[in-house]
Amino acid sequence: MSEQKPEYIDFIDFTKTIIDNTVKEKTASWYQCSIDSFKKFWKSDKINACDITANRMREYKETLEKNGMQPGGINNYMRGIRSLFNKCKDHYNKEDYDIILIPNKPFKNVDIPEYRRRKKNIPIETVKRIRDGKFDTERENIARDMFMMMFYLMGINVNDLFNLSGPRYGRIEYERSKTNTDGNTSMFPLSIKVEPELKELIDKYSSGYFLSDIKTRYTCSYNFMKAINQGLEKISTEFNIPKITTNWARHSWASIARNKAKVPKADVDFCLGHVNNDYKMADIYIDIDYEICDDANRKVLNLLRD
């Protein structure tokens, strides 16, 4: 396969198109933050894709390290740039026609720091404090209720919460929107029984239609998430606990279910909407029994009564 004569390909201009057409706001924000960091390192708003080499990526990594960035942040930025660069190569290179306009492989033999997922769980006592908290601002009180709603829904993520449809026959049904994670490529619908604790909050925020008070206040799930996290940050400061975000509801539910309610780990996985690829063939033959989720969730919620 022959390489074509190098030409100027504006990587930054290409990424603008990708970002503008990225549906998920969180992904678009990730791309934008990665590119903003890369432009700052490059000291230019224009970068020729053919000038992005392994040596330059090592220099970029070293610069981030010298500036005190933690491995998780470096991992996040470098993966964002790698994803965008691969899209750029796929767009301009036509291997079937022997056309290679971007021959460089800047991420080959470049070590990206491993991201170690930080524990994001709080104990039962702290969950109770949040649930029972009376706060001065409306934002904090809404954040409290949304955090608890996510907890009662077995750790539903904020995007899925915002886009939920109303209950049918006393159950909330949805498919997780987060489908691009490793080991979680096969999805199944989740069905969660509306427990009394959850119904109380649903009624509180559904003065018109289902969760109408939320959907008329916030224009999209991204703004919804930002507002909740701002409220949770204030709650964290007031309670003198680690800074929590919406993700902590999911992690906390899972940890409490396994460690305190003694729910088997496989059932916790099932409740979270994860698919175990070791049992994919069995899943073809076995009907989904949501009573497993109902029992697990009730055990967790009962712990909040003690």
C-alpha atoms as a PDB file:
ATOM      1  CA  MET A   1       0.000   0.000   0.000  1.00  0.00           C
ATOM      2  CA  SER A   2       1.530   3.300  -1.053  1.00  0.00           C
ATOM      3  CA  GLU A   3       1.367   6.567   0.834  1.00  0.00           C
ATOM      4  CA  GLN A   4       0.156   9.657  -0.958  1.00  0.00           C
ATOM      5  CA  LYS A   5       2.012  12.931  -0.942  1.00  0.00           C
ATOM      6  CA  PRO A   6       1.323  14.526   2.467  1.00  0.00           C
ATOM      7  CA  GLU A   7      -1.114  17.394   2.415  1.00  0.00           C
ATOM      8  CA  TYR A   8      -2.316  19.783   5.082  1.00  0.00           C
ATOM      9  CA  ILE A   9      -5.267  18.315   6.942  1.00  0.00           C
ATOM     10  CA  ASP A  10      -6.613  20.584   9.659  1.00  0.00           C
ATOM     11  CA  PHE A  11      -7.179  18.233  12.585  1.00  0.00           C
ATOM     12  CA  ILE A  12      -8.810  20.901  14.744  1.00  0.00           C
ATOM     13  CA  ASP A  13     -11.239  21.879  12.009  1.00  0.00           C
ATOM     14  CA  PHE A  14     -12.147  18.198  11.561  1.00  0.00           C
ATOM     15  CA  THR A  15     -12.777  17.755  15.277  1.00  0.00           C
ATOM     16  CA  LYS A  16     -15.175  20.707  15.291  1.00  0.00           C
ATOM     17  CA  THR A  17     -17.375  18.833  12.829  1.00  0.00           C
ATOM     18  CA  ILE A  18     -17.252  15.671  14.923  1.00  0.00           C
ATOM     19  CA  ILE A  19     -18.089  17.520  18.134  1.00  0.00           C
ATOM     20  CA  ASP A  20     -20.946  19.436  16.514  1.00  0.00           C
ATOM     21  CA  ASN A  21     -22.453  16.163  15.318  1.00  0.00           C
ATOM     22  CA  THR A  22     -21.965  14.184  18.524  1.00  0.00           C
ATOM     23  CA  VAL A  23     -25.392  13.477  19.982  1.00  0.00           C
ATOM     24  CA  LYS A  24     -24.350  12.725  23.553  1.00  0.00           C
ATOM     25  CA  GLU A  25     -23.574  15.998  25.281  1.00  0.00           C
ATOM     26  CA  LYS A  26     -21.243  14.344  27.769  1.00  0.00           C
ATOM     27  CA  THR A  27     -19.198  12.801  24.948  1.00  0.00           C
ATOM     28  CA  ALA A  28     -19.103  16.102  23.066  1.00  0.00           C
ATOM     29  CA  SER A  29     -17.909  17.849  26.222  1.00  0.00           C
ATOM     30  CA  TRP A  30     -15.199  15.203  26.694  1.00  0.00           C
ATOM     31  CA  TYR A  31     -13.990  15.702  23.122  1.00  0.00           C
ATOM     32  CA  GLN A  32     -14.009  19.493  23.499  1.00  0.00           C
ATOM     33  CA  CYS A  33     -12.048  19.463  26.765  1.00  0.00           C
ATOM     34  CA  SER A  34      -9.484  17.088  25.240  1.00  0.00           C
ATOM     35  CA  ILE A  35      -9.005  19.279  22.180  1.00  0.00           C
ATOM     36  CA  ASP A  36      -8.794  22.483  24.232  1.00  0.00           C
ATOM     37  CA  SER A  37      -5.985  20.918  26.264  1.00  0.00           C
ATOM     38  CA  PHE A  38      -4.224  19.715  23.106  1.00  0.00           C
ATOM     39  CA  LYS A  39      -4.414  23.165  21.483  1.00  0.00           C
ATOM     40  CA  LYS A  40      -2.964  24.740  24.603  1.00  0.00           C
ATOM     41  CA  PHE A  41      -0.029  22.317  24.445  1.00  0.00           C
ATOM     42  CA  TRP A  42       0.405  22.877  20.718  1.00  0.00           C
ATOM     43  CA  LYS A  43       0.055  26.657  21.161  1.00  0.00           C
ATOM     44  CA  SER A  44      -2.048  26.857  18.030  1.00  0.00           C
ATOM     45  CA  ASP A  45      -5.653  26.637  16.873  1.00  0.00           C
ATOM     46  CA  LYS A  46      -4.506  24.795  13.756  1.00  0.00           C
ATOM     47  CA  ILE A  47      -2.785  21.426  13.782  1.00  0.00           C
ATOM     48  CA  ASN A  48      -1.844  19.389  10.735  1.00  0.00           C
ATOM     49  CA  ALA A  49      -2.991  15.827  11.346  1.00  0.00           C
ATOM     50  CA  CYS A  50       0.216  14.563   9.732  1.00  0.00           C
ATOM     51  CA  ASP A  51       2.290  16.424  12.342  1.00  0.00           C
ATOM     52  CA  ILE A  52       0.758  14.481  15.231  1.00  0.00           C
ATOM     53  CA  THR A  53       3.436  11.896  15.954  1.00  0.00           C
ATOM     54  CA  ALA A  54       4.299   9.509  18.762  1.00  0.00           C
ATOM     55  CA  ASN A  55       7.046  11.853  19.939  1.00  0.00           C
ATOM     56  CA  ARG A  56       4.609  14.760  20.137  1.00  0.00           C
ATOM     57  CA  MET A  57       2.138  12.655  22.106  1.00  0.00           C
ATOM     58  CA  ARG A  58       4.875  11.699  24.559  1.00  0.00           C
ATOM     59  CA  GLU A  59       5.728  15.386  24.925  1.00  0.00           C
ATOM     60  CA  TYR A  60       2.059  16.165  25.508  1.00  0.00           C
ATOM     61  CA  LYS A  61       1.833  13.483  28.182  1.00  0.00           C
ATOM     62  CA  GLU A  62       4.991  14.762  29.898  1.00  0.00           C
ATOM     63  CA  THR A  63       3.631  18.322  29.840  1.00  0.00           C
ATOM     64  CA  LEU A  64       0.415  17.234  31.545  1.00  0.00           C
ATOM     65  CA  GLU A  65       2.437  15.352  34.177  1.00  0.00           C
ATOM     66  CA  LYS A  66       4.672  18.371  34.847  1.00  0.00           C
ATOM     67  CA  ASN A  67       1.558  20.509  35.285  1.00  0.00           C
ATOM     68  CA  GLY A  68       0.450  18.184  38.077  1.00  0.00           C
ATOM     69  CA  MET A  69      -2.374  16.383  36.297  1.00  0.00           C
ATOM     70  CA  GLN A  70      -3.307  13.032  37.814  1.00  0.00           C
ATOM     71  CA  PRO A  71      -3.097   9.804  35.749  1.00  0.00           C
ATOM     72  CA  GLY A  72      -6.898   9.671  35.444  1.00  0.00           C
ATOM     73  CA  GLY A  73      -7.021  13.126  33.842  1.00  0.00           C
ATOM     74  CA  ILE A  74      -4.157  12.324  31.471  1.00  0.00           C
ATOM     75  CA  ASN A  75      -5.880   9.094  30.499  1.00  0.00           C
ATOM     76  CA  ASN A  76      -9.114  10.986  29.835  1.00  0.00           C
ATOM     77  CA  TYR A  77      -7.517  13.620  27.570  1.00  0.00           C
ATOM     78  CA  MET A  78      -5.305  11.214  25.643  1.00  0.00           C
ATOM     79  CA  ARG A  79      -8.168   8.806  24.974  1.00  0.00           C
ATOM     80  CA  GLY A  80     -10.275  11.704  23.726  1.00  0.00           C
ATOM     81  CA  ILE A  81      -7.580  12.806  21.303  1.00  0.00           C
ATOM     82  CA  ARG A  82      -6.951   9.237  20.194  1.00  0.00           C
ATOM     83  CA  SER A  83     -10.638   8.720  19.459  1.00  0.00           C
ATOM     84  CA  LEU A  84     -10.810  11.912  17.394  1.00  0.00           C
ATOM     85  CA  PHE A  85      -7.558  11.159  15.574  1.00  0.00           C
ATOM     86  CA  ASN A  86      -8.764   7.676  14.617  1.00  0.00           C
ATOM     87  CA  LYS A  87     -11.977   9.196  13.249  1.00  0.00           C
ATOM     88  CA  CYS A  88      -9.877  11.618  11.229  1.00  0.00           C
ATOM     89  CA  LYS A  89      -7.780   8.788   9.777  1.00  0.00           C
ATOM     90  CA  ASP A  90     -10.882   6.780   8.940  1.00  0.00           C
ATOM     91  CA  HIS A  91     -12.328   9.795   7.138  1.00  0.00           C
ATOM     92  CA  TYR A  92      -9.302  10.709   5.009  1.00  0.00           C
ATOM     93  CA  ASN A  93      -7.673   7.320   4.425  1.00  0.00           C
ATOM     94  CA  LYS A  94      -9.263   5.068   1.819  1.00  0.00           C
ATOM     95  CA  GLU A  95      -7.416   1.802   2.232  1.00  0.00           C
ATOM     96  CA  ASP A  96      -9.604  -0.022  -0.294  1.00  0.00           C
ATOM     97  CA  TYR A  97      -8.326   2.397  -2.943  1.00  0.00           C
ATOM     98  CA  ASP A  98      -4.752   2.527  -1.660  1.00  0.00           C
ATOM     99  CA  ILE A  99      -5.159   6.157  -0.582  1.00  0.00           C
ATOM    100  CA  ILE A 100      -3.361   6.960   2.680  1.00  0.00           C
ATOM    101  CA  LEU A 101      -3.303  10.681   3.422  1.00  0.00           C
ATOM    102  CA  ILE A 102      -2.557  10.258   7.145  1.00  0.00           C
ATOM    103  CA  PRO A 103       0.119   7.540   7.511  1.00  0.00           C
ATOM    104  CA  ASN A 104       1.281   8.403  11.040  1.00  0.00           C
ATOM    105  CA  LYS A 105       0.420   6.281  14.091  1.00  0.00           C
ATOM    106  CA  PRO A 106       0.942   8.645  17.023  1.00  0.00           C
ATOM    107  CA  PHE A 107      -0.458   6.309  19.670  1.00  0.00           C
ATOM    108  CA  LYS A 108       1.643   3.290  18.752  1.00  0.00           C
ATOM    109  CA  ASN A 109       4.173   2.577  21.516  1.00  0.00           C
ATOM    110  CA  VAL A 110       2.843   5.471  23.612  1.00  0.00           C
ATOM    111  CA  ASP A 111       1.807   4.458  27.113  1.00  0.00           C
ATOM    112  CA  ILE A 112      -1.454   6.017  28.248  1.00  0.00           C
ATOM    113  CA  PRO A 113      -1.674   5.991  32.072  1.00  0.00           C
ATOM    114  CA  GLU A 114      -4.081   3.422  33.385  1.00  0.00           C
ATOM    115  CA  TYR A 115      -7.263   4.825  34.825  1.00  0.00           C
ATOM    116  CA  ARG A 116      -8.148   3.283  38.141  1.00  0.00           C
ATOM    117  CA  ARG A 117     -11.795   3.756  38.901  1.00  0.00           C
ATOM    118  CA  ARG A 118     -12.186   5.577  42.180  1.00  0.00           C
ATOM    119  CA  LYS A 119     -14.622   4.195  44.691  1.00  0.00           C
ATOM    120  CA  LYS A 120     -17.740   6.354  44.713  1.00  0.00           C
ATOM    121  CA  ASN A 121     -19.838   4.866  47.451  1.00  0.00           C
ATOM    122  CA  ILE A 122     -21.129   6.261  50.715  1.00  0.00           C
ATOM    123  CA  PRO A 123     -22.361   4.258  53.727  1.00  0.00           C
ATOM    124  CA  ILE A 124     -25.995   3.741  54.667  1.00  0.00           C
ATOM    125  CA  GLU A 125     -25.765   6.359  57.400  1.00  0.00           C
ATOM    126  CA  THR A 126     -24.738   9.037  54.900  1.00  0.00           C
ATOM    127  CA  VAL A 127     -27.517   8.040  52.493  1.00  0.00           C
ATOM    128  CA  LYS A 128     -29.950   8.493  55.384  1.00  0.00           C
ATOM    129  CA  ARG A 129     -28.486  11.918  56.182  1.00  0.00           C
ATOM    130  CA  ILE A 130     -28.982  13.025  52.599  1.00  0.00           C
ATOM    131  CA  ARG A 131     -32.524  11.645  52.494  1.00  0.00           C
ATOM    132  CA  ASP A 132     -33.487  13.370  55.745  1.00  0.00           C
ATOM    133  CA  GLY A 133     -31.610  16.619  55.102  1.00  0.00           C
ATOM    134  CA  LYS A 134     -33.493  19.945  55.146  1.00  0.00           C
ATOM    135  CA  PHE A 135     -31.578  22.499  53.121  1.00  0.00           C
ATOM    136  CA  ASP A 136     -31.787  26.254  52.657  1.00  0.00           C
ATOM    137  CA  THR A 137     -31.772  26.323  48.850  1.00  0.00           C
ATOM    138  CA  GLU A 138     -34.168  24.823  46.340  1.00  0.00           C
ATOM    139  CA  ARG A 139     -31.232  23.479  44.312  1.00  0.00           C
ATOM    140  CA  GLU A 140     -29.970  21.439  47.261  1.00  0.00           C
ATOM    141  CA  ASN A 141     -33.423  20.068  48.045  1.00  0.00           C
ATOM    142  CA  ILE A 142     -33.985  19.041  44.432  1.00  0.00           C
ATOM    143  CA  ALA A 143     -30.502  17.475  44.339  1.00  0.00           C
ATOM    144  CA  ARG A 144     -31.344  15.525  47.502  1.00  0.00           C
ATOM    145  CA  ASP A 145     -34.573  14.185  46.011  1.00  0.00           C
ATOM    146  CA  MET A 146     -33.021  13.295  42.657  1.00  0.00           C
ATOM    147  CA  PHE A 147     -30.129  11.513  44.350  1.00  0.00           C
ATOM    148  CA  MET A 148     -32.574   9.461  46.367  1.00  0.00           C
ATOM    149  CA  MET A 149     -34.725   8.783  43.304  1.00  0.00           C
ATOM    150  CA  MET A 150     -31.660   7.411  41.498  1.00  0.00           C
ATOM    151  CA  PHE A 151     -30.854   5.321  44.554  1.00  0.00           C
ATOM    152  CA  TYR A 152     -34.400   3.938  44.763  1.00  0.00           C
ATOM    153  CA  LEU A 153     -34.133   3.073  41.057  1.00  0.00           C
ATOM    154  CA  MET A 154     -31.096   0.870  41.756  1.00  0.00           C
ATOM    155  CA  GLY A 155     -28.555   3.401  40.556  1.00  0.00           C
ATOM    156  CA  ILE A 156     -30.164   4.601  37.335  1.00  0.00           C
ATOM    157  CA  ASN A 157     -27.939   7.153  35.601  1.00  0.00           C
ATOM    158  CA  VAL A 158     -29.020  10.757  35.357  1.00  0.00           C
ATOM    159  CA  ASN A 159     -29.586  10.703  31.587  1.00  0.00           C
ATOM    160  CA  ASP A 160     -31.926   7.723  31.844  1.00  0.00           C
ATOM    161  CA  LEU A 161     -33.753   9.305  34.771  1.00  0.00           C
ATOM    162  CA  PHE A 162     -34.386  12.478  32.792  1.00  0.00           C
ATOM    163  CA  ASN A 163     -35.708  10.509  29.810  1.00  0.00           C
ATOM    164  CA  LEU A 164     -37.853   8.005  31.693  1.00  0.00           C
ATOM    165  CA  SER A 165     -41.407   7.294  30.677  1.00  0.00           C
ATOM    166  CA  GLY A 166     -44.079   6.985  33.325  1.00  0.00           C
ATOM    167  CA  PRO A 167     -44.745   3.756  35.231  1.00  0.00           C
ATOM    168  CA  ARG A 168     -46.790   0.974  33.665  1.00  0.00           C
ATOM    169  CA  TYR A 169     -48.571  -1.466  35.967  1.00  0.00           C
ATOM    170  CA  GLY A 170     -46.553  -0.184  38.898  1.00  0.00           C
ATOM    171  CA  ARG A 171     -43.156  -0.591  37.222  1.00  0.00           C
ATOM    172  CA  ILE A 172     -40.567   1.687  35.628  1.00  0.00           C
ATOM    173  CA  GLU A 173     -39.199   0.193  32.407  1.00  0.00           C
ATOM    174  CA  TYR A 174     -36.236   1.422  30.372  1.00  0.00           C
ATOM    175  CA  GLU A 175     -33.057   0.412  28.565  1.00  0.00           C
ATOM    176  CA  ARG A 176     -29.773   1.872  29.709  1.00  0.00           C
ATOM    177  CA  SER A 177     -28.437   4.575  27.409  1.00  0.00           C
ATOM    178  CA  LYS A 178     -24.835   3.762  28.298  1.00  0.00           C
ATOM    179  CA  THR A 179     -24.142   0.978  25.820  1.00  0.00           C
ATOM    180  CA  ASN A 180     -20.551   1.631  24.739  1.00  0.00           C
ATOM    181  CA  THR A 181     -18.659   0.320  27.747  1.00  0.00           C
ATOM    182  CA  ASP A 182     -16.455  -2.754  27.627  1.00  0.00           C
ATOM    183  CA  GLY A 183     -18.253  -5.928  28.606  1.00  0.00           C
ATOM    184  CA  ASN A 184     -21.630  -4.248  28.404  1.00  0.00           C
ATOM    185  CA  THR A 185     -22.420  -4.392  24.710  1.00  0.00           C
ATOM    186  CA  SER A 186     -25.517  -6.585  24.966  1.00  0.00           C
ATOM    187  CA  MET A 187     -28.370  -4.854  26.682  1.00  0.00           C
ATOM    188  CA  PHE A 188     -31.692  -5.971  28.090  1.00  0.00           C
ATOM    189  CA  PRO A 189     -34.653  -3.922  29.294  1.00  0.00           C
ATOM    190  CA  LEU A 190     -34.761  -3.112  32.985  1.00  0.00           C
ATOM    191  CA  SER A 191     -38.002  -3.212  34.929  1.00  0.00           C
ATOM    192  CA  ILE A 192     -38.113  -1.798  38.459  1.00  0.00           C
ATOM    193  CA  LYS A 193     -41.001  -2.025  40.874  1.00  0.00           C
ATOM    194  CA  VAL A 194     -42.203   1.375  42.085  1.00  0.00           C
ATOM    195  CA  GLU A 195     -41.632   1.091  45.820  1.00  0.00           C
ATOM    196  CA  PRO A 196     -43.476   3.480  48.196  1.00  0.00           C
ATOM    197  CA  GLU A 197     -40.312   5.533  48.781  1.00  0.00           C
ATOM    198  CA  LEU A 198     -39.962   6.091  45.047  1.00  0.00           C
ATOM    199  CA  LYS A 199     -43.666   6.789  44.470  1.00  0.00           C
ATOM    200  CA  GLU A 200     -43.563   9.593  47.022  1.00  0.00           C
ATOM    201  CA  LEU A 201     -40.865  11.413  45.039  1.00  0.00           C
ATOM    202  CA  ILE A 202     -42.476  10.716  41.663  1.00  0.00           C
ATOM    203  CA  ASP A 203     -45.728  12.257  42.913  1.00  0.00           C
ATOM    204  CA  LYS A 204     -43.868  15.241  44.348  1.00  0.00           C
ATOM    205  CA  TYR A 205     -42.369  16.159  40.957  1.00  0.00           C
ATOM    206  CA  SER A 206     -45.289  15.197  38.701  1.00  0.00           C
ATOM    207  CA  SER A 207     -47.782  18.006  39.191  1.00  0.00           C
ATOM    208  CA  GLY A 208     -48.700  17.816  35.477  1.00  0.00           C
ATOM    209  CA  TYR A 209     -47.421  14.678  33.774  1.00  0.00           C
ATOM    210  CA  PHE A 210     -44.682  12.215  34.808  1.00  0.00           C
ATOM    211  CA  LEU A 211     -41.797  14.222  36.338  1.00  0.00           C
ATOM    212  CA  SER A 212     -43.196  17.335  34.646  1.00  0.00           C
ATOM    213  CA  ASP A 213     -41.688  19.616  37.289  1.00  0.00           C
ATOM    214  CA  ILE A 214     -38.226  18.403  36.293  1.00  0.00           C
ATOM    215  CA  LYS A 215     -38.696  18.389  32.542  1.00  0.00           C
ATOM    216  CA  THR A 216     -40.122  21.917  32.458  1.00  0.00           C
ATOM    217  CA  ARG A 217     -37.328  23.241  34.681  1.00  0.00           C
ATOM    218  CA  TYR A 218     -34.388  21.751  32.746  1.00  0.00           C
ATOM    219  CA  THR A 219     -34.049  21.828  28.967  1.00  0.00           C
ATOM    220  CA  CYS A 220     -31.905  18.713  28.639  1.00  0.00           C
ATOM    221  CA  SER A 221     -30.319  15.915  30.663  1.00  0.00           C
ATOM    222  CA  TYR A 222     -26.933  17.652  30.645  1.00  0.00           C
ATOM    223  CA  ASN A 223     -28.274  20.781  32.353  1.00  0.00           C
ATOM    224  CA  PHE A 224     -30.243  18.545  34.688  1.00  0.00           C
ATOM    225  CA  MET A 225     -27.062  16.690  35.662  1.00  0.00           C
ATOM    226  CA  LYS A 226     -25.084  19.914  36.175  1.00  0.00           C
ATOM    227  CA  ALA A 227     -27.756  21.367  38.445  1.00  0.00           C
ATOM    228  CA  ILE A 228     -27.982  18.205  40.549  1.00  0.00           C
ATOM    229  CA  ASN A 229     -24.207  17.965  40.887  1.00  0.00           C
ATOM    230  CA  GLN A 230     -24.003  21.595  41.966  1.00  0.00           C
ATOM    231  CA  GLY A 231     -26.596  20.915  44.614  1.00  0.00           C
ATOM    232  CA  LEU A 232     -24.825  17.732  45.738  1.00  0.00           C
ATOM    233  CA  GLU A 233     -21.564  19.639  46.022  1.00  0.00           C
ATOM    234  CA  LYS A 234     -23.187  22.044  48.470  1.00  0.00           C
ATOM    235  CA  ILE A 235     -24.662  19.148  50.411  1.00  0.00           C
ATOM    236  CA  SER A 236     -21.238  17.487  50.562  1.00  0.00           C
ATOM    237  CA  THR A 237     -19.703  20.658  51.975  1.00  0.00           C
ATOM    238  CA  GLU A 238     -22.473  21.094  54.523  1.00  0.00           C
ATOM    239  CA  PHE A 239     -22.193  17.471  55.697  1.00  0.00           C
ATOM    240  CA  ASN A 240     -18.379  17.468  55.544  1.00  0.00           C
ATOM    241  CA  ILE A 241     -18.316  14.359  53.357  1.00  0.00           C
ATOM    242  CA  PRO A 242     -16.392  13.602  50.126  1.00  0.00           C
ATOM    243  CA  LYS A 243     -17.701  15.536  47.126  1.00  0.00           C
ATOM    244  CA  ILE A 244     -20.438  13.353  45.684  1.00  0.00           C
ATOM    245  CA  THR A 245     -22.041  13.442  42.235  1.00  0.00           C
ATOM    246  CA  THR A 246     -24.948  11.640  40.604  1.00  0.00           C
ATOM    247  CA  ASN A 247     -22.735   8.585  39.941  1.00  0.00           C
ATOM    248  CA  TRP A 248     -22.445   7.961  43.664  1.00  0.00           C
ATOM    249  CA  ALA A 249     -26.063   6.821  43.895  1.00  0.00           C
ATOM    250  CA  ARG A 250     -25.296   3.877  41.604  1.00  0.00           C
ATOM    251  CA  HIS A 251     -22.043   2.905  43.321  1.00  0.00           C
ATOM    252  CA  SER A 252     -23.587   3.272  46.764  1.00  0.00           C
ATOM    253  CA  TRP A 253     -26.628   1.144  45.923  1.00  0.00           C
ATOM    254  CA  ALA A 254     -24.376  -1.621  44.554  1.00  0.00           C
ATOM    255  CA  SER A 255     -22.019  -1.580  47.541  1.00  0.00           C
ATOM    256  CA  ILE A 256     -24.844  -1.597  50.091  1.00  0.00           C
ATOM    257  CA  ALA A 257     -26.677  -4.347  48.194  1.00  0.00           C
ATOM    258  CA  ARG A 258     -23.626  -6.607  48.171  1.00  0.00           C
ATOM    259  CA  ASN A 259     -22.012  -5.834  51.510  1.00  0.00           C
ATOM    260  CA  LYS A 260     -24.949  -5.048  53.783  1.00  0.00           C
ATOM    261  CA  ALA A 261     -28.017  -6.647  52.190  1.00  0.00           C
ATOM    262  CA  LYS A 262     -25.897  -9.681  51.175  1.00  0.00           C
ATOM    263  CA  VAL A 263     -27.290  -9.760  47.632  1.00  0.00           C
ATOM    264  CA  PRO A 264     -25.212 -12.157  45.493  1.00  0.00           C
ATOM    265  CA  LYS A 265     -22.747 -10.370  43.243  1.00  0.00           C
ATOM    266  CA  ALA A 266     -24.312 -11.864  40.090  1.00  0.00           C
ATOM    267  CA  ASP A 267     -27.697 -10.468  41.126  1.00  0.00           C
ATOM    268  CA  VAL A 268     -26.160  -7.028  41.789  1.00  0.00           C
ATOM    269  CA  ASP A 269     -24.756  -7.135  38.253  1.00  0.00           C
ATOM    270  CA  PHE A 270     -28.199  -8.059  36.938  1.00  0.00           C
ATOM    271  CA  CYS A 271     -29.877  -5.217  38.848  1.00  0.00           C
ATOM    272  CA  LEU A 272     -27.367  -2.735  37.430  1.00  0.00           C
ATOM    273  CA  GLY A 273     -28.145  -3.819  33.873  1.00  0.00           C
ATOM    274  CA  HIS A 274     -24.797  -5.470  33.217  1.00  0.00           C
ATOM    275  CA  VAL A 275     -24.560  -8.489  30.942  1.00  0.00           C
ATOM    276  CA  ASN A 276     -22.261 -11.360  31.826  1.00  0.00           C
ATOM    277  CA  ASN A 277     -20.869 -12.623  28.536  1.00  0.00           C
ATOM    278  CA  ASP A 278     -20.117 -16.002  30.154  1.00  0.00           C
ATOM    279  CA  TYR A 279     -23.866 -16.658  30.251  1.00  0.00           C
ATOM    280  CA  LYS A 280     -24.928 -15.199  26.914  1.00  0.00           C
ATOM    281  CA  MET A 281     -26.064 -18.567  25.549  1.00  0.00           C
ATOM    282  CA  ALA A 282     -28.015 -19.356  28.705  1.00  0.00           C
ATOM    283  CA  ASP A 283     -29.686 -15.953  28.491  1.00  0.00           C
ATOM    284  CA  ILE A 284     -31.181 -16.978  25.139  1.00  0.00           C
ATOM    285  CA  TYR A 285     -33.177 -19.722  26.881  1.00  0.00           C
ATOM    286  CA  ILE A 286     -33.876 -18.209  30.307  1.00  0.00           C
ATOM    287  CA  ASP A 287     -36.709 -15.713  30.742  1.00  0.00           C
ATOM    288  CA  ILE A 288     -35.862 -12.556  32.677  1.00  0.00           C
ATOM    289  CA  ASP A 289     -37.184 -12.737  36.221  1.00  0.00           C
ATOM    290  CA  TYR A 290     -37.450  -9.214  37.581  1.00  0.00           C
ATOM    291  CA  GLU A 291     -38.498 -10.494  41.004  1.00  0.00           C
ATOM    292  CA  ILE A 292     -34.750 -10.902  41.583  1.00  0.00           C
ATOM    293  CA  CYS A 293     -34.387  -7.131  41.189  1.00  0.00           C
ATOM    294  CA  ASP A 294     -37.482  -6.453  43.283  1.00  0.00           C
ATOM    295  CA  ASP A 295     -36.212  -8.577  46.167  1.00  0.00           C
ATOM    296  CA  ALA A 296     -32.711  -7.082  46.035  1.00  0.00           C
ATOM    297  CA  ASN A 297     -33.971  -3.506  45.925  1.00  0.00           C
ATOM    298  CA  ARG A 298     -36.412  -4.074  48.780  1.00  0.00           C
ATOM    299  CA  LYS A 299     -33.630  -5.516  50.931  1.00  0.00           C
ATOM    300  CA  VAL A 300     -31.533  -2.396  50.323  1.00  0.00           C
ATOM    301  CA  LEU A 301     -34.385   0.021  50.985  1.00  0.00           C
ATOM    302  CA  ASN A 302     -35.308  -1.837  54.176  1.00  0.00           C
ATOM    303  CA  LEU A 303     -31.843  -1.036  55.509  1.00  0.00           C
ATOM    304  CA  LEU A 304     -32.716   2.655  55.322  1.00  0.00           C
ATOM    305  CA  ARG A 305     -35.571   2.048  57.763  1.00  0.00           C
ATOM    306  CA  ASP A 306     -33.337   0.760  60.552  1.00  0.00           C
END
